[in-house]
XYZ file of C-alpha atoms in Angstrom:
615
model
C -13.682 38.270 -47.772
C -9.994 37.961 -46.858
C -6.922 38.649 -44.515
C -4.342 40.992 -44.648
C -1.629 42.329 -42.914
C 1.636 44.140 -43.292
C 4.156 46.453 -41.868
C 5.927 49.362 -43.410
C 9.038 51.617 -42.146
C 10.284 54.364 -44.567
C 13.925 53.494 -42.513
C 14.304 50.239 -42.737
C 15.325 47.936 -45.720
C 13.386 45.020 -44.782
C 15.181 43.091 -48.117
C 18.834 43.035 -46.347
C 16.871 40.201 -44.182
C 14.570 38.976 -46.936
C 14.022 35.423 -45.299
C 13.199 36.792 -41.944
C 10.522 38.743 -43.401
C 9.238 36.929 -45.563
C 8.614 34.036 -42.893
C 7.096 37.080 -40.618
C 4.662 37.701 -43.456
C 3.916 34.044 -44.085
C 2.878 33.662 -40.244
C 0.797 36.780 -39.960
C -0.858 35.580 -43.153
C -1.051 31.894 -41.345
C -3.303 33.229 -38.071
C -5.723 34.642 -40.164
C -6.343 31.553 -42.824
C -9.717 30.979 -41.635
C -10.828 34.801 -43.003
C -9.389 33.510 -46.591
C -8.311 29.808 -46.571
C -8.571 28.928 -50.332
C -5.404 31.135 -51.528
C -2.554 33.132 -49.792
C 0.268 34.989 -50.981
C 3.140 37.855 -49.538
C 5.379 40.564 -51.039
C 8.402 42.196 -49.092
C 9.729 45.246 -50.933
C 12.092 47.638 -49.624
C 10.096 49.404 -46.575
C 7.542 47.153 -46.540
C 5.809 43.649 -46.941
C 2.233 42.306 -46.984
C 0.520 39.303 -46.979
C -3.056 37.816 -47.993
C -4.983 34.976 -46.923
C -8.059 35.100 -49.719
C -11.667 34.038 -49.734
C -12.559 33.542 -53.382
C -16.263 34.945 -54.527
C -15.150 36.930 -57.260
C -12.654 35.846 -60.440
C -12.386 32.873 -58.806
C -9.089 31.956 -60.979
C -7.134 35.254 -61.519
C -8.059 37.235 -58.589
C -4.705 36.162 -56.154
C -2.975 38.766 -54.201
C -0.863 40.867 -53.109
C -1.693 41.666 -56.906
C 0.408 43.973 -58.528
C -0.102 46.326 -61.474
C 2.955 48.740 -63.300
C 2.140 51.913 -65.044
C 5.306 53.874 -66.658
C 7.986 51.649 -65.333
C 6.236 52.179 -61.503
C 4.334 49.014 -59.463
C 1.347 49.312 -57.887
C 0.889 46.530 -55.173
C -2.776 45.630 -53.298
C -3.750 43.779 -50.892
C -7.773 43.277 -49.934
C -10.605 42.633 -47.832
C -14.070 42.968 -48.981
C -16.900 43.699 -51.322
C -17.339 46.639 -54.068
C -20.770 46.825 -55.740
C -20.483 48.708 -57.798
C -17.506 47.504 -59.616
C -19.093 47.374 -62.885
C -19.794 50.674 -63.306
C -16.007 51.624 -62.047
C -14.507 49.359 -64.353
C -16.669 51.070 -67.331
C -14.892 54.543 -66.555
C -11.787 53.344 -66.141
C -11.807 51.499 -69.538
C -13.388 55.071 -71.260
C -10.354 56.185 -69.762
C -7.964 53.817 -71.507
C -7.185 51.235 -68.682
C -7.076 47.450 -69.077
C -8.022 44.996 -67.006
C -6.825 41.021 -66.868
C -9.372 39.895 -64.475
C -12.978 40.580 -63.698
C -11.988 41.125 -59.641
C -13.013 43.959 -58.045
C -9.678 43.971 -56.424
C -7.856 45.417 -59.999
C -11.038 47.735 -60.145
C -9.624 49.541 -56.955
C -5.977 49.291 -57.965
C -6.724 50.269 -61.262
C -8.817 53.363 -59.837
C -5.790 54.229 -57.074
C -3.801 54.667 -59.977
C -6.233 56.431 -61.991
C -7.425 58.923 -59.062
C -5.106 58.505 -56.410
C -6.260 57.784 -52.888
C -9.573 60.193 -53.241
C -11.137 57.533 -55.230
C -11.910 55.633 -52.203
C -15.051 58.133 -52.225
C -16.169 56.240 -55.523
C -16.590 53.373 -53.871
C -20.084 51.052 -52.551
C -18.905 48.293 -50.675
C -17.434 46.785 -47.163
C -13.892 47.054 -47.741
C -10.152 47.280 -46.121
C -7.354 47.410 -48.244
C -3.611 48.650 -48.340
C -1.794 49.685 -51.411
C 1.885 50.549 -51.814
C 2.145 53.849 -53.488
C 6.104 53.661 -55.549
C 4.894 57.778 -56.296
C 4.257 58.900 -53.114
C 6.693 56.076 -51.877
C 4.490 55.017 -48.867
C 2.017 52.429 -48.281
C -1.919 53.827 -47.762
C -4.219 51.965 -45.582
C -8.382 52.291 -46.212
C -11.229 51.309 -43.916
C -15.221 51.248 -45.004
C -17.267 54.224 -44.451
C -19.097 52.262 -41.548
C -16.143 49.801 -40.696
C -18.046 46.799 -41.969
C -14.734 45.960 -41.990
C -11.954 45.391 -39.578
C -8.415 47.028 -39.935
C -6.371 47.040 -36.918
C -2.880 48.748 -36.491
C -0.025 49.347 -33.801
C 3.228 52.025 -34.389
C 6.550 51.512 -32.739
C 8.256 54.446 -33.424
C 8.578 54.904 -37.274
C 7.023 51.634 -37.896
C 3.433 50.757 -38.371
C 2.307 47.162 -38.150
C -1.446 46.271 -39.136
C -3.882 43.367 -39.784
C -7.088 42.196 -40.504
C -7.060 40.988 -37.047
C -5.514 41.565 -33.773
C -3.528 38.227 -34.207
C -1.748 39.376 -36.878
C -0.090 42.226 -34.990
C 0.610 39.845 -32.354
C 2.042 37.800 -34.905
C 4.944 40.077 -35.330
C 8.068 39.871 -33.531
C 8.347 41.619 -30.365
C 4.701 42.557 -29.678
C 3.392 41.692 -26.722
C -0.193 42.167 -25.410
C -0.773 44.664 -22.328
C -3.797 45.756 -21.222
C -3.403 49.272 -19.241
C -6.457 51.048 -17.030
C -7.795 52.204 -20.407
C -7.775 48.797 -21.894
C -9.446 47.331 -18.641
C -12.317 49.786 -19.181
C -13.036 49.129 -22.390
C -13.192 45.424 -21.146
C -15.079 45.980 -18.236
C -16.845 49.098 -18.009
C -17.779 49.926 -22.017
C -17.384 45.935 -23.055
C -18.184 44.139 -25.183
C -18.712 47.791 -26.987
C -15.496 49.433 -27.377
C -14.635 53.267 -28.682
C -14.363 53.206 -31.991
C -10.288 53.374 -32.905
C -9.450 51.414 -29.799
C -7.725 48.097 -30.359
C -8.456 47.833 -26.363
C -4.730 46.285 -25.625
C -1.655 49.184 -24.991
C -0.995 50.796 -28.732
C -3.270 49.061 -30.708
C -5.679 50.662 -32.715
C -7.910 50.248 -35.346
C -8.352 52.447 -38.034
C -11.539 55.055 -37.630
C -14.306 53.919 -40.199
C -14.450 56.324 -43.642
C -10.009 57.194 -42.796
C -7.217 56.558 -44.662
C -4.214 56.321 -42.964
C -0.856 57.370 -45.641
C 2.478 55.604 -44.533
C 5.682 57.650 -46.114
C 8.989 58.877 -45.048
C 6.656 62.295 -43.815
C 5.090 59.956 -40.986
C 1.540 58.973 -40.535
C -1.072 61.188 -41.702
C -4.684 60.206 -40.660
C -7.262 61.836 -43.201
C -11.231 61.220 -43.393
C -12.854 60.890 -46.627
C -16.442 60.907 -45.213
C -18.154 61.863 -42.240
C -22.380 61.918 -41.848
C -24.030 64.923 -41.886
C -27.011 66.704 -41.149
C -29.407 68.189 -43.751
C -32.933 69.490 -43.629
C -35.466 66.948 -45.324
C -37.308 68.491 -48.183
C -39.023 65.123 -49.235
C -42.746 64.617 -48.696
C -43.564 61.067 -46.381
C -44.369 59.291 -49.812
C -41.648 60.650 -52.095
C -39.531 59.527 -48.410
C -40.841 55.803 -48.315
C -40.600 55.495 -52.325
C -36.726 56.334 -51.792
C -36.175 54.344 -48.889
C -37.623 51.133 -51.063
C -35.379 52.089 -53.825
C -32.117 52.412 -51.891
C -32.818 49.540 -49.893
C -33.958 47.102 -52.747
C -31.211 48.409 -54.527
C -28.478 47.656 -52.001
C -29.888 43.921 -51.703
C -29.715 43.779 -54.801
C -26.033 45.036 -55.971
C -25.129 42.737 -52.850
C -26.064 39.895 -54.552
C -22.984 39.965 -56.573
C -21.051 36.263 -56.764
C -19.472 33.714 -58.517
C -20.540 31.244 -55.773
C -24.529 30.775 -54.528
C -25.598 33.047 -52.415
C -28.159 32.687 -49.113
C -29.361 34.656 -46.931
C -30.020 34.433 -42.777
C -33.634 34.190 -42.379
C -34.872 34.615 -38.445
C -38.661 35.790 -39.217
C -38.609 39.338 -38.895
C -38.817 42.126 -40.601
C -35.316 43.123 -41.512
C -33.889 38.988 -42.703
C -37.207 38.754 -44.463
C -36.976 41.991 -46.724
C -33.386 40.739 -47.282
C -34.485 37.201 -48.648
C -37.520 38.498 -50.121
C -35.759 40.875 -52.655
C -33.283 37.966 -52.792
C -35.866 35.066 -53.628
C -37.151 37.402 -56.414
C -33.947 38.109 -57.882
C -32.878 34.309 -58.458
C -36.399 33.365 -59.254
C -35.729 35.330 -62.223
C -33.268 33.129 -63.446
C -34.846 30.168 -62.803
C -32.648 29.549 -58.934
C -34.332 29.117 -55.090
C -33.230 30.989 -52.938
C -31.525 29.161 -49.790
C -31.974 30.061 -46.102
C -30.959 29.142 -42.758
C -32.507 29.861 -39.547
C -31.246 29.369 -35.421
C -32.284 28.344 -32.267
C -31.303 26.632 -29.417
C -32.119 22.916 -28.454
C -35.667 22.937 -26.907
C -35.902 26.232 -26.696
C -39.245 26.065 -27.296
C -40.279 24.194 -24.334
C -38.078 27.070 -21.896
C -38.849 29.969 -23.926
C -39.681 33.034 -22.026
C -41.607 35.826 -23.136
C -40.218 39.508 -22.063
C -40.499 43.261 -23.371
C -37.575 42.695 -25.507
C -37.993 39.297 -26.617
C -41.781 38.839 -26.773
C -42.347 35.729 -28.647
C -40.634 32.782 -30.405
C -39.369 33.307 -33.949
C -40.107 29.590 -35.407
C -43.384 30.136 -36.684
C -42.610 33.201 -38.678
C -39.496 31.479 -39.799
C -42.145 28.652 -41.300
C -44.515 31.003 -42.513
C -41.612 32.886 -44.927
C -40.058 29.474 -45.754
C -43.386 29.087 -47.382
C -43.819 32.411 -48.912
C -40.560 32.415 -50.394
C -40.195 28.532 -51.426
C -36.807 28.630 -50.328
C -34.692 25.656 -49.446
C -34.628 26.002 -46.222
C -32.060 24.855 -42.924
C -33.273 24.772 -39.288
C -29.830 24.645 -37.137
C -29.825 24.219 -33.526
C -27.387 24.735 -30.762
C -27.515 22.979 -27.275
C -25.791 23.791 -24.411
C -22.376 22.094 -24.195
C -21.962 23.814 -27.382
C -22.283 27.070 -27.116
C -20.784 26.738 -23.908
C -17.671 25.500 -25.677
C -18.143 28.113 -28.268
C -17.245 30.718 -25.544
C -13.540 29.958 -26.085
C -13.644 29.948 -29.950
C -15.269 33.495 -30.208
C -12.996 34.365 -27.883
C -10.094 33.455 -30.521
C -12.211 35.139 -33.438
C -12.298 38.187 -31.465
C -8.746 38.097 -30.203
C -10.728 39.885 -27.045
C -13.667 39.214 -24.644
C -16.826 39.123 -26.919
C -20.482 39.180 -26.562
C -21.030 35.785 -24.473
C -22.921 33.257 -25.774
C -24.396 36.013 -27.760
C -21.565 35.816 -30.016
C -20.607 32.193 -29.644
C -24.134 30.653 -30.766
C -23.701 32.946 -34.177
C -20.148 31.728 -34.426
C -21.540 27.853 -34.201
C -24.185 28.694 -36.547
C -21.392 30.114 -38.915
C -19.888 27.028 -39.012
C -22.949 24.901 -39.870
C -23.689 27.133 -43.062
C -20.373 27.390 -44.575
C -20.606 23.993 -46.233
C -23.496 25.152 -47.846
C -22.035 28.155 -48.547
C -19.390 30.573 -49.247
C -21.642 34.227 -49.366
C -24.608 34.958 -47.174
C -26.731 38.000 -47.092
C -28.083 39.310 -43.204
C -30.530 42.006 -41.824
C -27.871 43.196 -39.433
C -28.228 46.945 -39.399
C -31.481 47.824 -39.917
C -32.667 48.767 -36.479
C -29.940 51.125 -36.084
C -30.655 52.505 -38.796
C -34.535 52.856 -38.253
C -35.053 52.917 -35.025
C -36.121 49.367 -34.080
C -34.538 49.148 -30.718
C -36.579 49.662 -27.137
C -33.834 52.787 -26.266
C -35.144 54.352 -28.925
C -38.404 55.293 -27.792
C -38.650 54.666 -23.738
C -38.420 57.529 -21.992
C -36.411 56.790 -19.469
C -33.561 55.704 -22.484
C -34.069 59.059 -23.947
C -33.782 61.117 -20.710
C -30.681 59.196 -19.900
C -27.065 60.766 -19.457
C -25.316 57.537 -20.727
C -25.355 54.749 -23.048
C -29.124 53.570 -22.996
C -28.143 50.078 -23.806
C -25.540 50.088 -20.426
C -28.029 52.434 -18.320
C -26.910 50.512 -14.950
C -23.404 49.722 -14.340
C -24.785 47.761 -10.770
C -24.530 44.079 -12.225
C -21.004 45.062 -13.927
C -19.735 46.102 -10.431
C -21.275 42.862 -8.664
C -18.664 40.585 -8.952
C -15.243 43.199 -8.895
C -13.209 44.159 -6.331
C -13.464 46.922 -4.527
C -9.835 48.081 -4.947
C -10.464 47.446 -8.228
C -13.467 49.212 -8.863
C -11.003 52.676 -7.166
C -9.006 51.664 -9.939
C -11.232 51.426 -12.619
C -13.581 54.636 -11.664
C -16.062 53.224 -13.832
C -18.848 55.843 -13.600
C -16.221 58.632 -14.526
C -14.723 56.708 -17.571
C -18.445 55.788 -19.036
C -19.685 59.676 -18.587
C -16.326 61.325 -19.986
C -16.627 58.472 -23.127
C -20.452 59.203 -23.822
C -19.892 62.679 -23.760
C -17.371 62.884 -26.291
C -19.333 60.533 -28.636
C -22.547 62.959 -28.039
C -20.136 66.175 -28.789
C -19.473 64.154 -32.348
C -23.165 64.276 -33.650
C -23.448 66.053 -36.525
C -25.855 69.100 -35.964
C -28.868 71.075 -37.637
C -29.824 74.020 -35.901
C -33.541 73.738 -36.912
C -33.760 70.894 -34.905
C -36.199 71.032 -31.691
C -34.623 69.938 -28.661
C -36.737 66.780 -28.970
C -35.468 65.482 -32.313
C -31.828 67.176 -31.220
C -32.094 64.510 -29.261
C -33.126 61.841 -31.492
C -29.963 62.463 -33.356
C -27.653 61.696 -30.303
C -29.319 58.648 -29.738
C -29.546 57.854 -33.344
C -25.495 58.572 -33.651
C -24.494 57.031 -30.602
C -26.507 53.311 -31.863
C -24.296 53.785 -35.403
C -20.912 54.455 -33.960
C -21.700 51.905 -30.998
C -24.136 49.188 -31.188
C -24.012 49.229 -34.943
C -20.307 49.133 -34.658
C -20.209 46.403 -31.821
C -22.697 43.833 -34.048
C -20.870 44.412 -37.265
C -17.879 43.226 -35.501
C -19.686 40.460 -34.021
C -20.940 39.210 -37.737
C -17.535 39.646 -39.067
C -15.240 37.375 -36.985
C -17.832 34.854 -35.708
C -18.720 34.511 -39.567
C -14.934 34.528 -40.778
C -14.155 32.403 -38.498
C -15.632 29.714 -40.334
C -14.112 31.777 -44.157
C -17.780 32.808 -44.843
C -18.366 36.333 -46.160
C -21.346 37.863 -44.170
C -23.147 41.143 -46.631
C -25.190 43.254 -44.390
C -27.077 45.381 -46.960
C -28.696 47.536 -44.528
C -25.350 49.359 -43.854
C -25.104 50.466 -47.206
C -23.612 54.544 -47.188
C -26.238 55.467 -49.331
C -29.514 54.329 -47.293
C -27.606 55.529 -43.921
C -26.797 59.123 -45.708
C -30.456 59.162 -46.501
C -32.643 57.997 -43.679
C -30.245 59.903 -41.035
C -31.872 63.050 -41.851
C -35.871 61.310 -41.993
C -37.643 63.531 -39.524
C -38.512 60.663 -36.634
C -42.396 61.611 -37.324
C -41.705 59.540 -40.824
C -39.567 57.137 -39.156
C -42.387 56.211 -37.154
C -45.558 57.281 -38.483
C -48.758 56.183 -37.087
C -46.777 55.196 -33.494
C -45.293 52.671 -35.343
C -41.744 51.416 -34.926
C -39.748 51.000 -38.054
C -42.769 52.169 -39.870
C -41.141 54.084 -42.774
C -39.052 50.364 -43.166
C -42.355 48.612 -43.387
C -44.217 50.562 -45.749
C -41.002 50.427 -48.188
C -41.078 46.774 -47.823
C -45.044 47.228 -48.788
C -45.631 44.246 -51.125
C -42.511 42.287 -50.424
C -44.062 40.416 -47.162
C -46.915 38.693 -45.952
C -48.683 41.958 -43.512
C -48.089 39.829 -40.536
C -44.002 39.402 -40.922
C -44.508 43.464 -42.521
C -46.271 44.524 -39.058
C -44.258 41.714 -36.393
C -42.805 43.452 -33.456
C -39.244 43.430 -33.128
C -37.978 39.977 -31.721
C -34.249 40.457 -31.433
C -31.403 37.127 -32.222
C -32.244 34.649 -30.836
C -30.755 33.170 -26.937
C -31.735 30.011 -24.668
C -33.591 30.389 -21.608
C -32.524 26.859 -20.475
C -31.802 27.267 -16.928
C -29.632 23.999 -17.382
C -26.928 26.033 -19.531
C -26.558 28.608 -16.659
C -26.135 25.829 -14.697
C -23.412 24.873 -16.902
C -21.772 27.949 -16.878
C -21.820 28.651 -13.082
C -20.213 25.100 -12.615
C -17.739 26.230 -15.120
C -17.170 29.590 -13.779
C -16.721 27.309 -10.314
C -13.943 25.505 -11.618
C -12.146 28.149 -13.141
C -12.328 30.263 -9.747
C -10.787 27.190 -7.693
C -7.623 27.701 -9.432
C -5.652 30.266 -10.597
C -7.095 31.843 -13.706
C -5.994 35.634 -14.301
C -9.080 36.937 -14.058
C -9.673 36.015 -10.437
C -6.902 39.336 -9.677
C -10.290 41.363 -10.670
C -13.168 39.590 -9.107
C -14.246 39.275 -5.312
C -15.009 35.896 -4.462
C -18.008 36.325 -2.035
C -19.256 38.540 -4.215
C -18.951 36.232 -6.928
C -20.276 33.573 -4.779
C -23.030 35.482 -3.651
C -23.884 36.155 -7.672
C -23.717 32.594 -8.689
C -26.137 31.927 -6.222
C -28.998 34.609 -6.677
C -31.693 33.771 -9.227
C -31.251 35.423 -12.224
C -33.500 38.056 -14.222
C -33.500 37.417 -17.244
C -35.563 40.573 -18.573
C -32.879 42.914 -17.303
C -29.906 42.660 -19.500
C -26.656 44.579 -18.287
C -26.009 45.109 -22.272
C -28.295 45.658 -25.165
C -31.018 43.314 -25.116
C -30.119 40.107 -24.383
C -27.005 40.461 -22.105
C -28.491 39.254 -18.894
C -27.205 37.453 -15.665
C -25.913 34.124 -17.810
C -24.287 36.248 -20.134
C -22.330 38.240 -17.588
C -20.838 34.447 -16.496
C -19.977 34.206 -20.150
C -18.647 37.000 -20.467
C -15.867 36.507 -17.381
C -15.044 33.046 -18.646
C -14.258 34.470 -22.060
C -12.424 37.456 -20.230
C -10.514 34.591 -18.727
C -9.575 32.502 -21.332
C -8.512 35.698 -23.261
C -6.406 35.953 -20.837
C -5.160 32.698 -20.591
C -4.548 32.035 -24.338
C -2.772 35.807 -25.326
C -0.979 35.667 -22.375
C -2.102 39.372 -21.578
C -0.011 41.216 -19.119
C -1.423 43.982 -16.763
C -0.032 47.602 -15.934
């Protein structure tokens, strides 16, 4: 994967102040080396400029950018981030068509099919991609995003200019932005957070563009345009002809995901969804006579304060041993300990360029670090319970009877510590309803639907455009971080397209979570990895980093850290000193009372660091 980032103003003739510019372009290329620290490279033309910072997997010699490509006197200028897997059968139609190519990249595929097609052959296109290509027909620049925003593509415009980036730090890298966070922005931070609506950028103006949108730059303006949306379809498949799909898309996905000119390895925790991955994975290079490598986390003696709940009900180590084992894969055991991932907090805080998910997100960040030199490519099971149906939300009552996000069902323990002035401010509960209502008015619709599996679909939607959306991110920037490209196969378009419109009866057949994902995987598993109950990533239960992060959070609220203008100090007081439950998380699973200290510290820092100003 890469970095990229540019700016474009059909007024403005950026080449009467070429050095300016280009030194503009070299820094916003500069803050996002660590997503593509092997190569960079900028080009300022007349409107415009953009800049890379590359990752090389692919054409590991020739495949430099901004890379450029001239057809009847007219250049055609790219810049990338991401994967296409299916570049080899792209390339094939564009040679039948009487294009050449000089590299093997799938970076010239793209360009070469812009060129070809125009922008609709973005809709030809398997893969995790965002990418921006100046147009010298059209005489604009055109921005692309993933159909499920694998990857990240962030923008701000100031009047007839549009500045955009990889990151958020790349915007910020431009002169004359400055970061504000207005009552929206402090909602998404502390009401919705660390989930976010998808298109915010969460500070004043920024925004990131929508998953499956283009976004075409010209002297006409900015014209936003989707080129897919999901939709709903009766299913006319039979359960078997249903599970003998399902194991062909997702074997198939692994598979085409596989693609490198660098080893690949995959995350292996135990369950069901990293273990399909490295199965299909460990068969593939066993044909050609390779092992598979893996890598598996946990936390320093985490075994010894492990604590069993409904949504983490045992340890993963053992099944992590038993598919070590199975697969005869080289295998890495990382730990984190406390000081650590408490540490961590700031880094994933600088990944992010916002307030992430705690020590949630800083752990995977560490563990990031630890396998990039091993390797440059990894393969995850992020995704799949999404996707499936794998998380508790999904089938508790209570979750499904819900008017609100059923992984934030209890805005209480976000409230604890805030002011009350604040909280006026903020009207939480009002801001949460009006957001989850217009994300449940987006579902796509079938009117055969029972008011039951009606149902199913909103929470089925509302888990891809949120929680989906919010751990994508999360793998992303705690893995680039470290300039390690993270594939999550489960979020290929193709399986998602499919399995959205599985009747839930197939889904879960027999009562049995995931079940239509286990009996694809028949064959591929040992039956008690196949059957495991979910166990979701990883956290410590050491009481000892709590106590690390209260004494932290201590510190910071003795002085005069900018987040203290929100928070009540009794009532913060009062929360430090309350015993925490750790089986009632104020987001998704894991997001408990720990996490929430986290969470403020990284608020904090964020803060601190982007010196963000308040409105």
């Amino acid at each position: 994967m890469c970095g990229i980032a540019g700016f474009y103003n059909a007024n403005r003739d950026y080449l009467k102040d070429r050095t300016r510019y280009e030194n503009v372009l070299e820094q916003m290329s500069a803050v996002q080396r660590h997503r593509g620290p092997d190569d960079s490279g900028i080009w300022l033309f007349e409107h415009g400029g953009l800049s890379h910072a590359r990752l090389s997997i692919i054409d590991l010699a020739n495949g430099s950018q901004p890379m450029k490509k001239t057809e009847a006197g007219k250049t055609f200028v790219i810049i990338y981030n991401g994967e296409i897997y299916n570049t080899e059968e792209l390339r094939n139609d564009l040679i039948k068509k009487g294009h050449t190519f000089s590299t093997t990249c799938d970076t010239e595929v793209i360009l070469t099919g812009y060129m070809e097609y125009g922008p609709d052959f973005v809709k030809q296109l398997n893969g995790i991609f965002a990418f921006a290509i100046q147009d010298p027909y059209r005489d604009g620049v055109c921005l692309f995003r993933d159909r499920l925003g694998v990857k990240p593509l962030f923008y701000t415009i100031q009047e007839d200019e549009i500045i955009f980036g990889s990151e958020l730090k790349a915007i910020l890298a431009y002169p004359g932005i400055r970061p504000v966070l207005d009552r929206d922005g402090l909602n998404q931070v502390f009401s919705i957070g660390p989930a976010r609506t998808s298109g915010c950028g969460v500070l004043k103006g920024m925004k990131e563009l929508l998953p499956g949108h283009l976004l075409f730059c010209s002297r006409d303006g900015f014209h936003l345009k989707s080129y897919w949306k999901l939709e709903s379809h009766p299913h006319e498949d039979s359960y078997e002809e249903t599970i003998e799909k399902t194991s062909f898309l997702v074997r198939d996905s692994i598979r085409r995901q596989m693609v490198s000119d660098v080893p690949i390895c995959t995350f292996l925790s135990g369950g069901l969804d990293s273990s399909l991955v490295s199965a299909v994975c460990a068969k593939e290079l066993k044909k050609k006579g390779k092992r598979l490598t893996t890598f598996s986390f946990d936390f320093v003696n985490n075994d010894k304060y492990f604590k069993s709940s409904s949504f983490q009900p045992a340890q993963d180590r053992p099944f992590v041993d038993q598919m070590v084992k199975f697969l005869d894969s080289d295998h890495h055991y990382l730990e984190c300990d406390n000081v650590t991932q408490a540490d961590r907090l700031y880094d994933s805080v600088i990944a992010h360029d916002l307030p992430a998910m705690g020590d949630i997100d800083s752990s995977l960040l560490h563990f990031c670090s630890l396998v990039k030199p091993h390797n440059k490519v990894t393969l995850t099971g992020e995704c799949a319970d999404e996707i499936f149906g794998g998380y508790p939300w999904f089938h508790k009552e209570e979750c499904f009877k819900a008017h609100t996000f059923p992984w934030t069902m209890d805005l209480n323990a976000r409230k604890a510590i805030l002011r009350d002035d604040f909280l006026n401010h903020l009207q939480m509960d009002e801001y949460v309803k009006e957001t989850y209502e217009k994300s449940i008015a987006e579902t796509p619709t079938l009117a055969e639907d029972s008011p039951t599996e009606a149902r199913r679909r909103e929470i089925s939607y509302l888990n891809l455009r949120w929680f989906m959306q919010t751990l994508l991110n999360r793998m992303d920037r705690t893995s680039m971080y470290s300039g390690l490209e993270a594939r999550v196969p489960f979020a290929d378009h193709r399986i998602i397209e499919y399995v959205w419109n599985v009747p839930w009866d197939m889904k879960t057949r027999d009562g049995v979570v995931k079940n239509l994902l286990r009996q694809s995987g028949k064959g591929l598993l040992p039956d008690e990895v196949l059957f495991r109950r979910k166990s979701p990533y990883p956290k410590t239960y050491d009481t000892n980093y709590e106590a690390l992060l209260i004494k932290r959070v201590r510190e910071m609220a003795a002085g005069s850290a900018p987040v203290l203008q929100f928070l009540d100090r009794k009532k913060l007081e009062q929360f430090l000193t309350s015993p925490s439950d750790y089986g009632k998380p104020w987001y998704g699973q894991l997001m408990a009372g720990p996490q929430m200290l986290a969470y403020i510290l990284q608020i904090n820092h964020w803060m601190e660091v982007y010196h963000i100003s308040v409105e």
